[in-house]
mmCIF file with all atom_site columns, C-alpha atoms in Angstrom:
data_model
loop_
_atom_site.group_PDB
_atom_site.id
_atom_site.type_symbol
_atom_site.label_atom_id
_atom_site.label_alt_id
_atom_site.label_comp_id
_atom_site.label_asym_id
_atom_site.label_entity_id
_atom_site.label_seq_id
_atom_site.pdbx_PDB_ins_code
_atom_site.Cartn_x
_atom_site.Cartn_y
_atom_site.Cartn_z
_atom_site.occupancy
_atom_site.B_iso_or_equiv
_atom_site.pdbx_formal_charge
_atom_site.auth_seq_id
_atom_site.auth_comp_id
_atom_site.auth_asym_id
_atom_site.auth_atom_id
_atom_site.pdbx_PDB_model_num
ATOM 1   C CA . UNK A 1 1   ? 61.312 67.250  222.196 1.00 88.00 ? 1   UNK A CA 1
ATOM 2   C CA . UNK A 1 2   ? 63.370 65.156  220.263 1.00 91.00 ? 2   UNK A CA 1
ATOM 3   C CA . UNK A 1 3   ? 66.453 65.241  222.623 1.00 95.00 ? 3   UNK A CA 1
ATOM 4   C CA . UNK A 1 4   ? 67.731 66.542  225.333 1.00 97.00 ? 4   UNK A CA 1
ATOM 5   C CA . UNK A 1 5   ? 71.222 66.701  225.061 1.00 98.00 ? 5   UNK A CA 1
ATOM 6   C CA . UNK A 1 6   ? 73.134 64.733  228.270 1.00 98.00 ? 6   UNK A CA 1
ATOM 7   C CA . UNK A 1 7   ? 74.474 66.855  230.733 1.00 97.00 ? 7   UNK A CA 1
ATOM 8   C CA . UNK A 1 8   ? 78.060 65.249  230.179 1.00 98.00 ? 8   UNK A CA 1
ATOM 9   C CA . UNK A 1 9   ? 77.707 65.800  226.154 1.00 98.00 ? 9   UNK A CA 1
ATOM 10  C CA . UNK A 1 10  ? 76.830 69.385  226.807 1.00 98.00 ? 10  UNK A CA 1
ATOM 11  C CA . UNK A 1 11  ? 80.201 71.010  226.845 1.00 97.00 ? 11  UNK A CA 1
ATOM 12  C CA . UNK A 1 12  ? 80.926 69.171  223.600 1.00 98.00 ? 12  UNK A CA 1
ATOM 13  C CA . UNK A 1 13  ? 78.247 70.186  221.853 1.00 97.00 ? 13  UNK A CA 1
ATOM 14  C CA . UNK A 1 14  ? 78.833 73.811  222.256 1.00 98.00 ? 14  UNK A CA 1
ATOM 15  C CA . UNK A 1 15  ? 82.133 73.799  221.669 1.00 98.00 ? 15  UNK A CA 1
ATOM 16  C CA . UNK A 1 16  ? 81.181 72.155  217.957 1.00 97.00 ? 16  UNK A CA 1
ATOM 17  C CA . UNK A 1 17  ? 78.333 75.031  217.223 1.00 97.00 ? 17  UNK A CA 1
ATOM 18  C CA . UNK A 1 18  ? 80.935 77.405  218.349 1.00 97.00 ? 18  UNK A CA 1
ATOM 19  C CA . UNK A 1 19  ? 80.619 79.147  221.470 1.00 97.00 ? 19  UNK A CA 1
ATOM 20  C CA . UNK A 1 20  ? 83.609 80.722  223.223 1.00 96.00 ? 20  UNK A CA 1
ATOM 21  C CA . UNK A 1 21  ? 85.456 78.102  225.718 1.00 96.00 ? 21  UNK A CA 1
ATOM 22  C CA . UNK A 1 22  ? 85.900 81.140  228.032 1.00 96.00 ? 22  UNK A CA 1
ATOM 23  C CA . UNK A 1 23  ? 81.811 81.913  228.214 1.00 97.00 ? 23  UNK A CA 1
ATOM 24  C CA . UNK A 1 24  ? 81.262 78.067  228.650 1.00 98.00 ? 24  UNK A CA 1
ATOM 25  C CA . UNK A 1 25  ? 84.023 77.774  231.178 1.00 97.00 ? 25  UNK A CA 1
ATOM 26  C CA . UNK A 1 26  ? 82.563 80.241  232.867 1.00 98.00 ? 26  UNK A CA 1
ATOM 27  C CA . UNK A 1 27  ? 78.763 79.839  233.160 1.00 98.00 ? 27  UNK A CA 1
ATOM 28  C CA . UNK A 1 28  ? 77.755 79.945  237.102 1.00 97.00 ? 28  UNK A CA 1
ATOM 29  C CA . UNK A 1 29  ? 81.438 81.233  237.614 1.00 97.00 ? 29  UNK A CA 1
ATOM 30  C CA . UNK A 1 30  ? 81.195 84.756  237.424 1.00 96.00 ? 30  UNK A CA 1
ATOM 31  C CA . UNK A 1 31  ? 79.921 86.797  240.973 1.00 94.00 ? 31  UNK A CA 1
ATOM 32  C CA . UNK A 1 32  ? 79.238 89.965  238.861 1.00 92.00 ? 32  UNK A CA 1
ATOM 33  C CA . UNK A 1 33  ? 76.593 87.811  236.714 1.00 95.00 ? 33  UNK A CA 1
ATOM 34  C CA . UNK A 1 34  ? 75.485 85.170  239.476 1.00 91.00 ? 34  UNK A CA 1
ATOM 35  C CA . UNK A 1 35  ? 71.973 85.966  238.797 1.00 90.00 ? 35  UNK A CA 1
ATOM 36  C CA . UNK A 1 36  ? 71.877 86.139  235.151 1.00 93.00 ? 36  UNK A CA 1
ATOM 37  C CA . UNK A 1 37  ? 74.487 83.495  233.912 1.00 97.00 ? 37  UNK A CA 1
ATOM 38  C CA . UNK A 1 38  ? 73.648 80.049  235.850 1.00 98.00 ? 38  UNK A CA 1
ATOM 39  C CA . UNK A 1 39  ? 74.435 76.949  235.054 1.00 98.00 ? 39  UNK A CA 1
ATOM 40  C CA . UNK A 1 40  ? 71.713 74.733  233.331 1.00 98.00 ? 40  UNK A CA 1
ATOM 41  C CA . UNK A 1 41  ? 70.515 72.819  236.237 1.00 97.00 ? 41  UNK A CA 1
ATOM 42  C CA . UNK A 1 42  ? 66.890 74.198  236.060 1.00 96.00 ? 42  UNK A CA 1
ATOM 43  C CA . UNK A 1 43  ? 67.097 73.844  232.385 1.00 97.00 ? 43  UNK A CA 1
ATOM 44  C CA . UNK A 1 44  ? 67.708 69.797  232.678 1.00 97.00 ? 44  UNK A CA 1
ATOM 45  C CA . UNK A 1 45  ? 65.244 69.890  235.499 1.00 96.00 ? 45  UNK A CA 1
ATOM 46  C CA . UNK A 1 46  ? 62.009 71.707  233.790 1.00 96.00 ? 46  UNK A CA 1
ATOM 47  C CA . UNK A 1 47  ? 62.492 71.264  229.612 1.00 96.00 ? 47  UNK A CA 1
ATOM 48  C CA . UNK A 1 48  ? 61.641 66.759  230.113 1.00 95.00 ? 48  UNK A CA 1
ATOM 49  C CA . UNK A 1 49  ? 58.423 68.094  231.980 1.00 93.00 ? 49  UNK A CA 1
ATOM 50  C CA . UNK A 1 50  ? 57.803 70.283  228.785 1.00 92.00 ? 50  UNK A CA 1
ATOM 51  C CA . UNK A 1 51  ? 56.449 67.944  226.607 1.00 88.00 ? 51  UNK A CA 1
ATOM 52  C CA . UNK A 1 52  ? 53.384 70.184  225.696 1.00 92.00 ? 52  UNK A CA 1
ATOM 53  C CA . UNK A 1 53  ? 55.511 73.207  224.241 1.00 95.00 ? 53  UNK A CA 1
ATOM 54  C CA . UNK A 1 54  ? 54.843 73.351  220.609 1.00 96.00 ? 54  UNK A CA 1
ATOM 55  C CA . UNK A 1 55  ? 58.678 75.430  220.882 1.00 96.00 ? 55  UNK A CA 1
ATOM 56  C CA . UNK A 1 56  ? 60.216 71.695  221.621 1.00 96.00 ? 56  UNK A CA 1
ATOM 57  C CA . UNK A 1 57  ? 58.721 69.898  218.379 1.00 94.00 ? 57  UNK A CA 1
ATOM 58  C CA . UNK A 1 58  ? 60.911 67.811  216.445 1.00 94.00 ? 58  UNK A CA 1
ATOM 59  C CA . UNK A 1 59  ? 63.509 69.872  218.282 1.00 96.00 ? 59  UNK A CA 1
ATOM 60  C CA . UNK A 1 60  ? 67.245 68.455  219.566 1.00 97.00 ? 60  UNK A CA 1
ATOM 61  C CA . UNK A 1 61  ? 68.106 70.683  222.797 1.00 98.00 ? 61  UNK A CA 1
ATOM 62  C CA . UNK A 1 62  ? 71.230 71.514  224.807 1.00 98.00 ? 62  UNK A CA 1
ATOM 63  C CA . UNK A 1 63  ? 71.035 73.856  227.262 1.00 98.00 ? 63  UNK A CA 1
ATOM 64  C CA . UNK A 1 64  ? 73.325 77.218  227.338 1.00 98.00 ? 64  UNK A CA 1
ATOM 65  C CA . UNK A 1 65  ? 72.214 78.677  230.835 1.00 98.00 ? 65  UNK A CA 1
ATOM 66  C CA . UNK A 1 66  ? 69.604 80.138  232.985 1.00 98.00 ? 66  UNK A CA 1
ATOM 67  C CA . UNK A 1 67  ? 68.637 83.514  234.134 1.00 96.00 ? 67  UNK A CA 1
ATOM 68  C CA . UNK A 1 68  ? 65.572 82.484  236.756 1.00 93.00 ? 68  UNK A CA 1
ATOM 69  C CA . UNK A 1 69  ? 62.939 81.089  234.622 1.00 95.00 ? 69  UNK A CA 1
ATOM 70  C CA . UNK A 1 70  ? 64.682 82.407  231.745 1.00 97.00 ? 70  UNK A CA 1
ATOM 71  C CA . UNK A 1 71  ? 66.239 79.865  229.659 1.00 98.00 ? 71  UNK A CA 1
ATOM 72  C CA . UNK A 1 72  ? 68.794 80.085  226.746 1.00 98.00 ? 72  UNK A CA 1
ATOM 73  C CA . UNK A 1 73  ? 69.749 77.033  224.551 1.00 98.00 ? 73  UNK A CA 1
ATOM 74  C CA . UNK A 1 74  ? 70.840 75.610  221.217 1.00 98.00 ? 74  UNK A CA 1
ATOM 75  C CA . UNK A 1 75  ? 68.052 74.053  219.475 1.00 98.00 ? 75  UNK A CA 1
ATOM 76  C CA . UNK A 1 76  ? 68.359 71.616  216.533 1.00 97.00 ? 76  UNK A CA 1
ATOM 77  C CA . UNK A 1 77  ? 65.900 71.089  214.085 1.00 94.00 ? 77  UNK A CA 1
ATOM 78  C CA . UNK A 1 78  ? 65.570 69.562  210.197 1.00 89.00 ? 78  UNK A CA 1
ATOM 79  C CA . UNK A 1 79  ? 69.740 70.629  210.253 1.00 80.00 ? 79  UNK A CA 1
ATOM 80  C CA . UNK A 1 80  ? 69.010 73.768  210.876 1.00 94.00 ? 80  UNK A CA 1
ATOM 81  C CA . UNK A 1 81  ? 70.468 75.185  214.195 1.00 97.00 ? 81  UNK A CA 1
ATOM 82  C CA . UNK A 1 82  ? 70.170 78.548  216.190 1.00 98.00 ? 82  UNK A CA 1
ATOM 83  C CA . UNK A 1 83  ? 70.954 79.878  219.713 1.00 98.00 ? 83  UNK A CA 1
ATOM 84  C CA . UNK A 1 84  ? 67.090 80.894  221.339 1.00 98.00 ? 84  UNK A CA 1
ATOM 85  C CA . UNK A 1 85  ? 66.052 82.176  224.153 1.00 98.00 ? 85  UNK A CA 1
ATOM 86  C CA . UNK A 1 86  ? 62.648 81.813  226.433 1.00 97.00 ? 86  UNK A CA 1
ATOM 87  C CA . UNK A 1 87  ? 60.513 81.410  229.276 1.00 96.00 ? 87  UNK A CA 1
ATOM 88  C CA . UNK A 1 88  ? 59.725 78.709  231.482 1.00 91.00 ? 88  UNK A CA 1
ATOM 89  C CA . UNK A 1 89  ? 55.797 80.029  231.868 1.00 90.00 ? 89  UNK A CA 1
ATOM 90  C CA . UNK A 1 90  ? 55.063 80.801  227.740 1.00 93.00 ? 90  UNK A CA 1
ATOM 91  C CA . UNK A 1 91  ? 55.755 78.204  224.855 1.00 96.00 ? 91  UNK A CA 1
ATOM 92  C CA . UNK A 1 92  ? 57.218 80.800  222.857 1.00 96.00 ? 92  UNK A CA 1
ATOM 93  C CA . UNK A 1 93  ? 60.732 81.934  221.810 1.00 97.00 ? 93  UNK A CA 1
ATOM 94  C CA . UNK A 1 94  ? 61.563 85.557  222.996 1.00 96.00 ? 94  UNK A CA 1
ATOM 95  C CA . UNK A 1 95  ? 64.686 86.164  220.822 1.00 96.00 ? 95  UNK A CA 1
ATOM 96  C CA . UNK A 1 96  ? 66.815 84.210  217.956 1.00 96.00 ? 96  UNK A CA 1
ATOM 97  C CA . UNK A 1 97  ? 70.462 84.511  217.549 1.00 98.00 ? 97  UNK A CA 1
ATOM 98  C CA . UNK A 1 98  ? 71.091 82.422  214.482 1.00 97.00 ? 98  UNK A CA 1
ATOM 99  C CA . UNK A 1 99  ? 73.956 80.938  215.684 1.00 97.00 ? 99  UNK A CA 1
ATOM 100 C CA . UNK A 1 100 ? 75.816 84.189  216.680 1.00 98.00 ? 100 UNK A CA 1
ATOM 101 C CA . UNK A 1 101 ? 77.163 83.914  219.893 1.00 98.00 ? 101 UNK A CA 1
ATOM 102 C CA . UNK A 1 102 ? 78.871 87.295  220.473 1.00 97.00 ? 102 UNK A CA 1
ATOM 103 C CA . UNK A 1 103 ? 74.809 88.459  219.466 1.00 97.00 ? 103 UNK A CA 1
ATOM 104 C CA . UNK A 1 104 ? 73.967 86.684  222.409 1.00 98.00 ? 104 UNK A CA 1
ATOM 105 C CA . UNK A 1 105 ? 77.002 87.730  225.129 1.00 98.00 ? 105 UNK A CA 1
ATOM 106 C CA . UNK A 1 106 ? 75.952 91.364  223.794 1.00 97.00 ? 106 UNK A CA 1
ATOM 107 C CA . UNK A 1 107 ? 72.676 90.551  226.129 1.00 96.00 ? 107 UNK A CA 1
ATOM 108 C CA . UNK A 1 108 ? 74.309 89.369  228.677 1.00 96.00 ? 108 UNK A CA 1
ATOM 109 C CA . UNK A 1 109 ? 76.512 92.176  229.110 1.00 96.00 ? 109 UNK A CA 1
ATOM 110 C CA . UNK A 1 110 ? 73.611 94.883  228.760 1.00 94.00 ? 110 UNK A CA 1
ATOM 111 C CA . UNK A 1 111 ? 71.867 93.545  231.334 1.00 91.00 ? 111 UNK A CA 1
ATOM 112 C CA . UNK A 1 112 ? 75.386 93.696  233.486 1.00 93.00 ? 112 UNK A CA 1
ATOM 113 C CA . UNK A 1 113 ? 75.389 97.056  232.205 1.00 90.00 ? 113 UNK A CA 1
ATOM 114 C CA . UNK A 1 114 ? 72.037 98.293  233.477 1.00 80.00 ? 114 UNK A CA 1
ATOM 115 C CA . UNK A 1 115 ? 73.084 96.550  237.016 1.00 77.00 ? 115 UNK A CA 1
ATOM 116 C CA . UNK A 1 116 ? 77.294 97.972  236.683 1.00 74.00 ? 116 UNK A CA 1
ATOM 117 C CA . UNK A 1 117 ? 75.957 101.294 236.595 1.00 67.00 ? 117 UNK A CA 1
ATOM 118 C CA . UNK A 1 118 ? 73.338 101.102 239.383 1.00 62.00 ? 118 UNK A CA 1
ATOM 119 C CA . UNK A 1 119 ? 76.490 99.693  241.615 1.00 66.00 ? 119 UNK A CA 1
ATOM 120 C CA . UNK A 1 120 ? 79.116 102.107 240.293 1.00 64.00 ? 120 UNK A CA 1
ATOM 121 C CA . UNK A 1 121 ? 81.011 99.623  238.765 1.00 66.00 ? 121 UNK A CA 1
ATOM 122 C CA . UNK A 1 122 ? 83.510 100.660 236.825 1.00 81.00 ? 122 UNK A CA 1
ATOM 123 C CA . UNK A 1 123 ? 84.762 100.528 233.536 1.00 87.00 ? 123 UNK A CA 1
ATOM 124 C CA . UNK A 1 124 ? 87.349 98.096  234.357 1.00 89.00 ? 124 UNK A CA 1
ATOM 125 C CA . UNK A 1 125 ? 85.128 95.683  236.195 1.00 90.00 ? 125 UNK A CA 1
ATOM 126 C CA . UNK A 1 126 ? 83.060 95.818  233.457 1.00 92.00 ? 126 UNK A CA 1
ATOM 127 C CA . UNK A 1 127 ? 86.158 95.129  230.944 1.00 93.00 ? 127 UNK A CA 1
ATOM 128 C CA . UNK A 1 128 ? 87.226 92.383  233.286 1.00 93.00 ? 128 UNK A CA 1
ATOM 129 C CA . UNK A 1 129 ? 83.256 90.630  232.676 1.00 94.00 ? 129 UNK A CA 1
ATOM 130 C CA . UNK A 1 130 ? 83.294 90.659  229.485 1.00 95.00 ? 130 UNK A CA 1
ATOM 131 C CA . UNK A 1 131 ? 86.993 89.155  229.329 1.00 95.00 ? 131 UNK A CA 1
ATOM 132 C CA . UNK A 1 132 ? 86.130 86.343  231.722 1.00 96.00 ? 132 UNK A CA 1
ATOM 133 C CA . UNK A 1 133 ? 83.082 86.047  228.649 1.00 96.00 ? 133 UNK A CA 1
ATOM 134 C CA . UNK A 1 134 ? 85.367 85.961  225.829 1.00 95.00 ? 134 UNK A CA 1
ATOM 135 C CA . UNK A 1 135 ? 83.605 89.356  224.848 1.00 96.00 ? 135 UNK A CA 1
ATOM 136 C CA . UNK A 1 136 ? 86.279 91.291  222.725 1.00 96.00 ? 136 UNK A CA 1
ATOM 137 C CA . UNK A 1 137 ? 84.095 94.456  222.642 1.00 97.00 ? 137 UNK A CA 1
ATOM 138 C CA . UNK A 1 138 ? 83.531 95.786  226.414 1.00 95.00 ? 138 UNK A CA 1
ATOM 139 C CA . UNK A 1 139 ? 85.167 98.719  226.075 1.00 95.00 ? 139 UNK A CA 1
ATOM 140 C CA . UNK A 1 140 ? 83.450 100.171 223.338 1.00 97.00 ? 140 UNK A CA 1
ATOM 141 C CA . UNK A 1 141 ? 79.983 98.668  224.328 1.00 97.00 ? 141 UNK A CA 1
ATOM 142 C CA . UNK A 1 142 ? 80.493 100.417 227.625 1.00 93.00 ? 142 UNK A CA 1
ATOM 143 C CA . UNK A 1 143 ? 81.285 103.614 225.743 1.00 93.00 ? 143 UNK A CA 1
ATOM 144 C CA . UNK A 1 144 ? 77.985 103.613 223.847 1.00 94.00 ? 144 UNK A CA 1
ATOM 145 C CA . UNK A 1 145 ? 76.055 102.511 226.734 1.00 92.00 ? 145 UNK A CA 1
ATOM 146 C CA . UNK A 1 146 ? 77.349 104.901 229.389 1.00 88.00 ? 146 UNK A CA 1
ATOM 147 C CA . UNK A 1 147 ? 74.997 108.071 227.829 1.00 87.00 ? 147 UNK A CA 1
ATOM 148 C CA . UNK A 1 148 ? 72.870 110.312 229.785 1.00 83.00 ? 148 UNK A CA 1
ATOM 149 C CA . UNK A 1 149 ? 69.413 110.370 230.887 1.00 82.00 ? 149 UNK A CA 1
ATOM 150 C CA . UNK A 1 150 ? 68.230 112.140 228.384 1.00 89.00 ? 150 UNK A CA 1
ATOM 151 C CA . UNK A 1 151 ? 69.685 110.519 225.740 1.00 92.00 ? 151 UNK A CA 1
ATOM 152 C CA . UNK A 1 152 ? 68.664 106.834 227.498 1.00 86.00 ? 152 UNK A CA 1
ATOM 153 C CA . UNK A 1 153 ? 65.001 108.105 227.759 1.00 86.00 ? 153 UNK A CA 1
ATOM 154 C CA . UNK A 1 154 ? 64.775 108.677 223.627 1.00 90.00 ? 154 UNK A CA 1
ATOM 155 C CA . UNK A 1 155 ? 66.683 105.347 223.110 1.00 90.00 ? 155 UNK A CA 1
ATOM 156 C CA . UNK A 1 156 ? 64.878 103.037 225.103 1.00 86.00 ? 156 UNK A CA 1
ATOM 157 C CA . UNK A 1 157 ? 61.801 104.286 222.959 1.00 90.00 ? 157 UNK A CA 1
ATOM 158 C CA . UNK A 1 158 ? 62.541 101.571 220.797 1.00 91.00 ? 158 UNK A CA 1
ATOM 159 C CA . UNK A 1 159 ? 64.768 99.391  222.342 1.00 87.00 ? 159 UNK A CA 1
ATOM 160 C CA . UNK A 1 160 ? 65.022 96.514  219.648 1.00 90.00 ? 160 UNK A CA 1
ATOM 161 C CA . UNK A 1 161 ? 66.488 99.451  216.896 1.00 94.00 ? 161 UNK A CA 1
ATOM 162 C CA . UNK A 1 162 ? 68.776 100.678 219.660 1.00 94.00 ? 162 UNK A CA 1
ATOM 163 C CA . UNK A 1 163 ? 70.334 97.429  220.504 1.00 94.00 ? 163 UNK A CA 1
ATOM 164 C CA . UNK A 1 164 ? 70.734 96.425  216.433 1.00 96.00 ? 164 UNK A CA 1
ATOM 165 C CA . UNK A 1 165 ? 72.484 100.084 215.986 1.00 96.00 ? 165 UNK A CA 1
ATOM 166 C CA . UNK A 1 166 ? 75.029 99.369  219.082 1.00 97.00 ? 166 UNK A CA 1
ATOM 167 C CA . UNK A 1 167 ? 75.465 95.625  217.431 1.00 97.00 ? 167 UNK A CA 1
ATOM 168 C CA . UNK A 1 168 ? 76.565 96.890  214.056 1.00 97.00 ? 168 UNK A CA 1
ATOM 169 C CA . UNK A 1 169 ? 78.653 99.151  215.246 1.00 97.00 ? 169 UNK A CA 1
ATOM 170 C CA . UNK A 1 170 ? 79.940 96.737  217.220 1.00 97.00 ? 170 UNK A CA 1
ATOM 171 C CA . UNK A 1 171 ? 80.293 94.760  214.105 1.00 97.00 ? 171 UNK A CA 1
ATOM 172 C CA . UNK A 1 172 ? 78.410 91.757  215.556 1.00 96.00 ? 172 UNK A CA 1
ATOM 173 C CA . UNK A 1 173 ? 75.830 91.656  213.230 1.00 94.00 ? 173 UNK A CA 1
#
């Protein structure tokens, strides 16, 4: 690793490549997304102990959040810059956002989605998440989410194409 950007030159940071001041305001702030939104203590913590990950190399870090021993962050490299995501336990990246943030809130609110509807939340909890997020399309995610088994068990055959299709209509990507 080539840096690991200070804890108190972290909010900065962000704010430069762009993310929303309401989703970095409100990392670790949110009880709806306690478990999957934390702030990056484990992240400043485990990534100096990394030194072995070929994913670090040459690399410029600053942590976004954890999810467990899942770990999101900006990473920096030959001024080129993009918003990953991984795993404590592998030295690989699981999924690239480029530098698209509202790619990357679109996760975090599926996975609220898969828990909402498990608890019964409602539509306007759900609204009220991806507000506190600075996610302008709740609403309509919710509305091509909230389909029925049937439907879910043909979509979740492939997963990645499903997830693209909701993002462009979206018009995230």
């Amino acid at each position: 690793m080539k840096k690991l950007t200070p804890k108190e030159e972290r909010h900065s940071k962000l704010l430069k490549y762009g993310i929303p001041q309401q989703f970095l305001n409100n990392i670790g702030e949110i009880d709806e997304l306690d478990y999957s939104l934390q702030k990056p203590e484990g992240a400043y913590f485990y990534f100096p102990t990394m030194t072995e990950y070929t994913i670090f190399t040459d690399v410029e870090v600053t942590p976004i959040f954890d999810c467990g021993e899942t770990f999101y962050a900006l990473f920096e490299k030959n001024n080129g810059s993009e918003i990953v995501k991984f795993e404590l336990e592998n030295d690989e990246i699981y999924t690239q956002y480029g530098l698209n943030w509202n790619l990357l809130i679109l996760d975090v609110m599926w996975d609220y989605f898969d828990f909402a509807i498990e608890e019964d939340d409602s539509l306007k909890l759900f609204c009220a998440v991806g507000g506190k997020l600075g996610f302008p399309y709740s609403e309509k995610l919710y509305e091509l989410l909230d389909i029925t088994g049937e439907e879910i068990s043909i979509k979740m055959q492939d997963r990645k194409k499903w997830k693209k299709d909701v993002a462009k209509s979206l018009n995230i990507i």
